[in-house]
Amino acid sequence: GLLPVWAVTELLPMVTDVADADAVEVVHVMVLCGVAAIVGHMYSCWIGFRGGKGVATALGVALILSTEATLAAGGVYLLVLAIRRLPSLSSLAGAGTFAVVQTALMTLEGDFIRQWSLSAFTLAVPVLIVYAHRTNIRRILDGTEVEFQFRRGPQVVEGEDGQAESE
């Protein structure tokens, strides 16, 4: 998601009269390109309109659209992952954090209405990510979601013959 959105910031001003890469028109095209990347990742026509949960692709897009909100979301993701060891819960917390922080930033800057496409992205993409994680949410609530394991060095396990083996 990062590369196509970054390409818009570099190429669009070259082929149009828009000289400023931060112009509202460029932001609209960046958002459209980012949403296409995210939706294309989540619902790929090449694999029967199935795909990923959109978090990594959305991260790349969001990093270009709003570095500050993305860094805040990344911090929350890492904090929740360290405490709960549930990547899906961390992703949901990060997506929610992005929405809250970016909405606050845009409201403070007076850009929430003017940059309507970025506002829609800010609110819609986290909702789409929550929707993609609905089975994970059910497993979290049921207590059956798989935890992330932090590994340090090779793990030693006992083989079938009772001897120690490295993984």
Short mmCIF file of C-alpha atoms in Angstrom, two decimals:
data_model
loop_
_atom_site.label_atom_id
_atom_site.label_comp_id
_atom_site.label_asym_id
_atom_site.label_seq_id
_atom_site.Cartn_x
_atom_site.Cartn_y
_atom_site.Cartn_z
CA GLY A 1 0.00 0.00 0.00
CA LEU A 2 2.86 2.39 0.69
CA LEU A 3 4.42 2.31 -2.77
CA PRO A 4 1.38 3.20 -4.91
CA VAL A 5 0.34 6.03 -2.58
CA TRP A 6 3.89 7.38 -2.48
CA ALA A 7 4.02 7.18 -6.30
CA VAL A 8 0.94 9.42 -6.48
CA THR A 9 2.70 12.10 -4.42
CA GLU A 10 5.67 11.99 -6.79
CA LEU A 11 4.02 11.48 -10.18
CA LEU A 12 0.68 13.31 -10.07
CA PRO A 13 2.19 16.80 -9.76
CA MET A 14 4.38 15.98 -12.80
CA VAL A 15 1.46 15.12 -15.08
CA THR A 16 -1.11 17.71 -13.92
CA ASP A 17 -1.24 21.44 -13.21
CA VAL A 18 -1.22 20.69 -9.47
CA ALA A 19 2.20 21.83 -8.33
CA ASP A 20 1.83 21.03 -4.63
CA ALA A 21 1.98 17.38 -3.55
CA ASP A 22 -0.07 18.33 -0.45
CA ALA A 23 -2.93 19.87 -2.48
CA VAL A 24 -6.40 18.60 -1.65
CA GLU A 25 -6.76 17.09 -5.14
CA VAL A 26 -3.58 15.06 -4.68
CA VAL A 27 -4.79 13.87 -1.26
CA HIS A 28 -8.04 12.66 -2.86
CA VAL A 29 -6.12 10.64 -5.47
CA MET A 30 -3.77 9.27 -2.78
CA VAL A 31 -6.75 8.13 -0.71
CA LEU A 32 -8.43 6.54 -3.73
CA CYS A 33 -5.22 4.72 -4.62
CA GLY A 34 -4.76 3.58 -1.00
CA VAL A 35 -8.32 2.31 -0.67
CA ALA A 36 -7.92 0.39 -3.94
CA ALA A 37 -4.74 -1.24 -2.59
CA ILE A 38 -6.39 -2.19 0.71
CA VAL A 39 -9.60 -3.54 -0.82
CA GLY A 40 -7.61 -5.31 -3.53
CA HIS A 41 -5.55 -7.01 -0.84
CA MET A 42 -8.56 -8.00 1.23
CA TYR A 43 -10.76 -9.14 -1.67
CA SER A 44 -8.40 -10.21 -4.44
CA CYS A 45 -10.14 -11.16 -7.67
CA TRP A 46 -7.28 -13.60 -8.35
CA ILE A 47 -8.11 -15.82 -5.37
CA GLY A 48 -11.90 -15.80 -5.35
CA PHE A 49 -12.34 -12.41 -3.68
CA ARG A 50 -10.62 -13.63 -0.52
CA GLY A 51 -7.40 -12.31 0.93
CA GLY A 52 -5.79 -10.83 4.01
CA LYS A 53 -7.17 -8.72 6.81
CA GLY A 54 -5.80 -5.49 5.33
CA VAL A 55 -3.74 -4.38 8.30
CA ALA A 56 -0.28 -4.40 6.72
CA THR A 57 -1.53 -2.78 3.51
CA ALA A 58 -3.45 -0.16 5.49
CA LEU A 59 -0.31 0.49 7.53
CA GLY A 60 1.65 1.34 4.40
CA VAL A 61 -1.10 3.60 3.07
CA ALA A 62 -1.61 5.31 6.43
CA LEU A 63 2.11 5.89 6.85
CA ILE A 64 2.07 8.12 3.77
CA LEU A 65 -1.30 9.76 4.51
CA SER A 66 -0.64 10.54 8.18
CA THR A 67 2.72 9.67 9.70
CA GLU A 68 1.78 11.04 13.15
CA ALA A 69 -1.42 9.01 13.53
CA THR A 70 0.29 5.92 12.13
CA LEU A 71 3.14 6.18 14.64
CA ALA A 72 0.61 6.51 17.48
CA ALA A 73 -1.27 3.47 16.15
CA GLY A 74 1.99 1.52 15.85
CA GLY A 75 2.86 2.36 19.45
CA VAL A 76 -0.51 1.12 20.67
CA TYR A 77 -0.16 -2.02 18.53
CA LEU A 78 3.21 -2.83 20.13
CA LEU A 79 1.97 -2.04 23.64
CA VAL A 80 -1.11 -4.27 23.31
CA LEU A 81 0.99 -7.02 21.71
CA ALA A 82 3.49 -6.88 24.57
CA ILE A 83 0.75 -7.02 27.21
CA ARG A 84 -1.80 -9.41 25.68
CA ARG A 85 0.25 -11.25 22.99
CA LEU A 86 -2.74 -11.25 20.63
CA PRO A 87 -1.81 -9.84 17.19
CA SER A 88 -5.44 -9.57 16.13
CA LEU A 89 -6.37 -7.56 19.24
CA SER A 90 -3.27 -5.42 18.69
CA SER A 91 -4.32 -4.77 15.09
CA LEU A 92 -7.81 -3.75 16.18
CA ALA A 93 -6.42 -1.44 18.87
CA GLY A 94 -4.02 0.10 16.36
CA ALA A 95 -6.77 0.66 13.80
CA GLY A 96 -8.97 2.30 16.42
CA THR A 97 -6.09 4.47 17.60
CA PHE A 98 -5.41 5.60 14.03
CA ALA A 99 -9.06 6.65 13.63
CA VAL A 100 -9.13 8.61 16.90
CA VAL A 101 -5.75 10.32 16.49
CA GLN A 102 -6.22 11.18 12.81
CA THR A 103 -9.72 12.54 13.45
CA ALA A 104 -8.36 14.70 16.27
CA LEU A 105 -5.47 15.96 14.12
CA MET A 106 -7.74 16.79 11.20
CA THR A 107 -10.26 18.52 13.46
CA LEU A 108 -7.56 20.61 15.13
CA GLU A 109 -6.14 21.60 11.74
CA GLY A 110 -9.61 22.40 10.37
CA ASP A 111 -9.19 19.87 7.54
CA PHE A 112 -11.89 17.34 8.43
CA ILE A 113 -14.41 18.76 5.90
CA ARG A 114 -11.98 20.12 3.31
CA GLN A 115 -10.15 16.83 2.99
CA TRP A 116 -13.34 14.77 3.04
CA SER A 117 -11.74 11.76 1.33
CA LEU A 118 -9.06 11.48 4.03
CA SER A 119 -11.78 11.86 6.67
CA ALA A 120 -13.74 9.02 5.08
CA PHE A 121 -10.57 6.89 4.91
CA THR A 122 -9.84 7.66 8.57
CA LEU A 123 -13.21 6.33 9.65
CA ALA A 124 -14.00 3.65 7.04
CA VAL A 125 -10.75 1.69 6.87
CA PRO A 126 -10.65 0.88 10.61
CA VAL A 127 -14.28 -0.28 10.34
CA LEU A 128 -13.30 -2.47 7.37
CA ILE A 129 -10.42 -3.92 9.41
CA VAL A 130 -12.77 -4.67 12.32
CA TYR A 131 -15.15 -6.39 9.89
CA ALA A 132 -12.28 -8.49 8.50
CA HIS A 133 -11.37 -9.52 12.05
CA ARG A 134 -14.88 -10.63 13.08
CA THR A 135 -13.85 -14.30 13.50
CA ASN A 136 -10.82 -13.20 15.53
CA ILE A 137 -13.09 -11.06 17.73
CA ARG A 138 -15.29 -14.11 18.39
CA ARG A 139 -12.21 -16.18 19.34
CA ILE A 140 -10.92 -13.38 21.61
CA LEU A 141 -14.28 -13.26 23.39
CA ASP A 142 -14.33 -17.07 23.65
CA GLY A 143 -10.73 -17.12 24.93
CA THR A 144 -9.53 -19.34 22.09
CA GLU A 145 -7.47 -16.84 20.04
CA VAL A 146 -3.88 -18.01 19.55
CA GLU A 147 -1.29 -15.95 21.40
CA PHE A 148 1.91 -14.68 19.83
CA GLN A 149 4.98 -16.38 21.30
CA PHE A 150 8.14 -14.34 21.78
CA ARG A 151 11.07 -16.65 21.01
CA ARG A 152 14.63 -16.21 22.17
CA GLY A 153 17.06 -18.36 20.27
CA PRO A 154 16.34 -21.88 19.09
CA GLN A 155 13.66 -23.72 21.01
CA VAL A 156 14.68 -27.06 22.45
CA VAL A 157 11.96 -29.69 22.32
CA GLU A 158 11.97 -33.33 23.21
CA GLY A 159 11.83 -35.63 20.16
CA GLU A 160 9.89 -38.88 19.86
CA ASP A 161 12.92 -40.83 21.06
CA GLY A 162 13.25 -38.69 24.20
CA GLN A 163 16.30 -36.82 22.90
CA ALA A 164 16.48 -33.02 22.84
CA GLU A 165 16.13 -31.45 19.39
CA SER A 166 16.39 -27.85 18.22
CA GLU A 167 13.58 -26.25 16.26
#
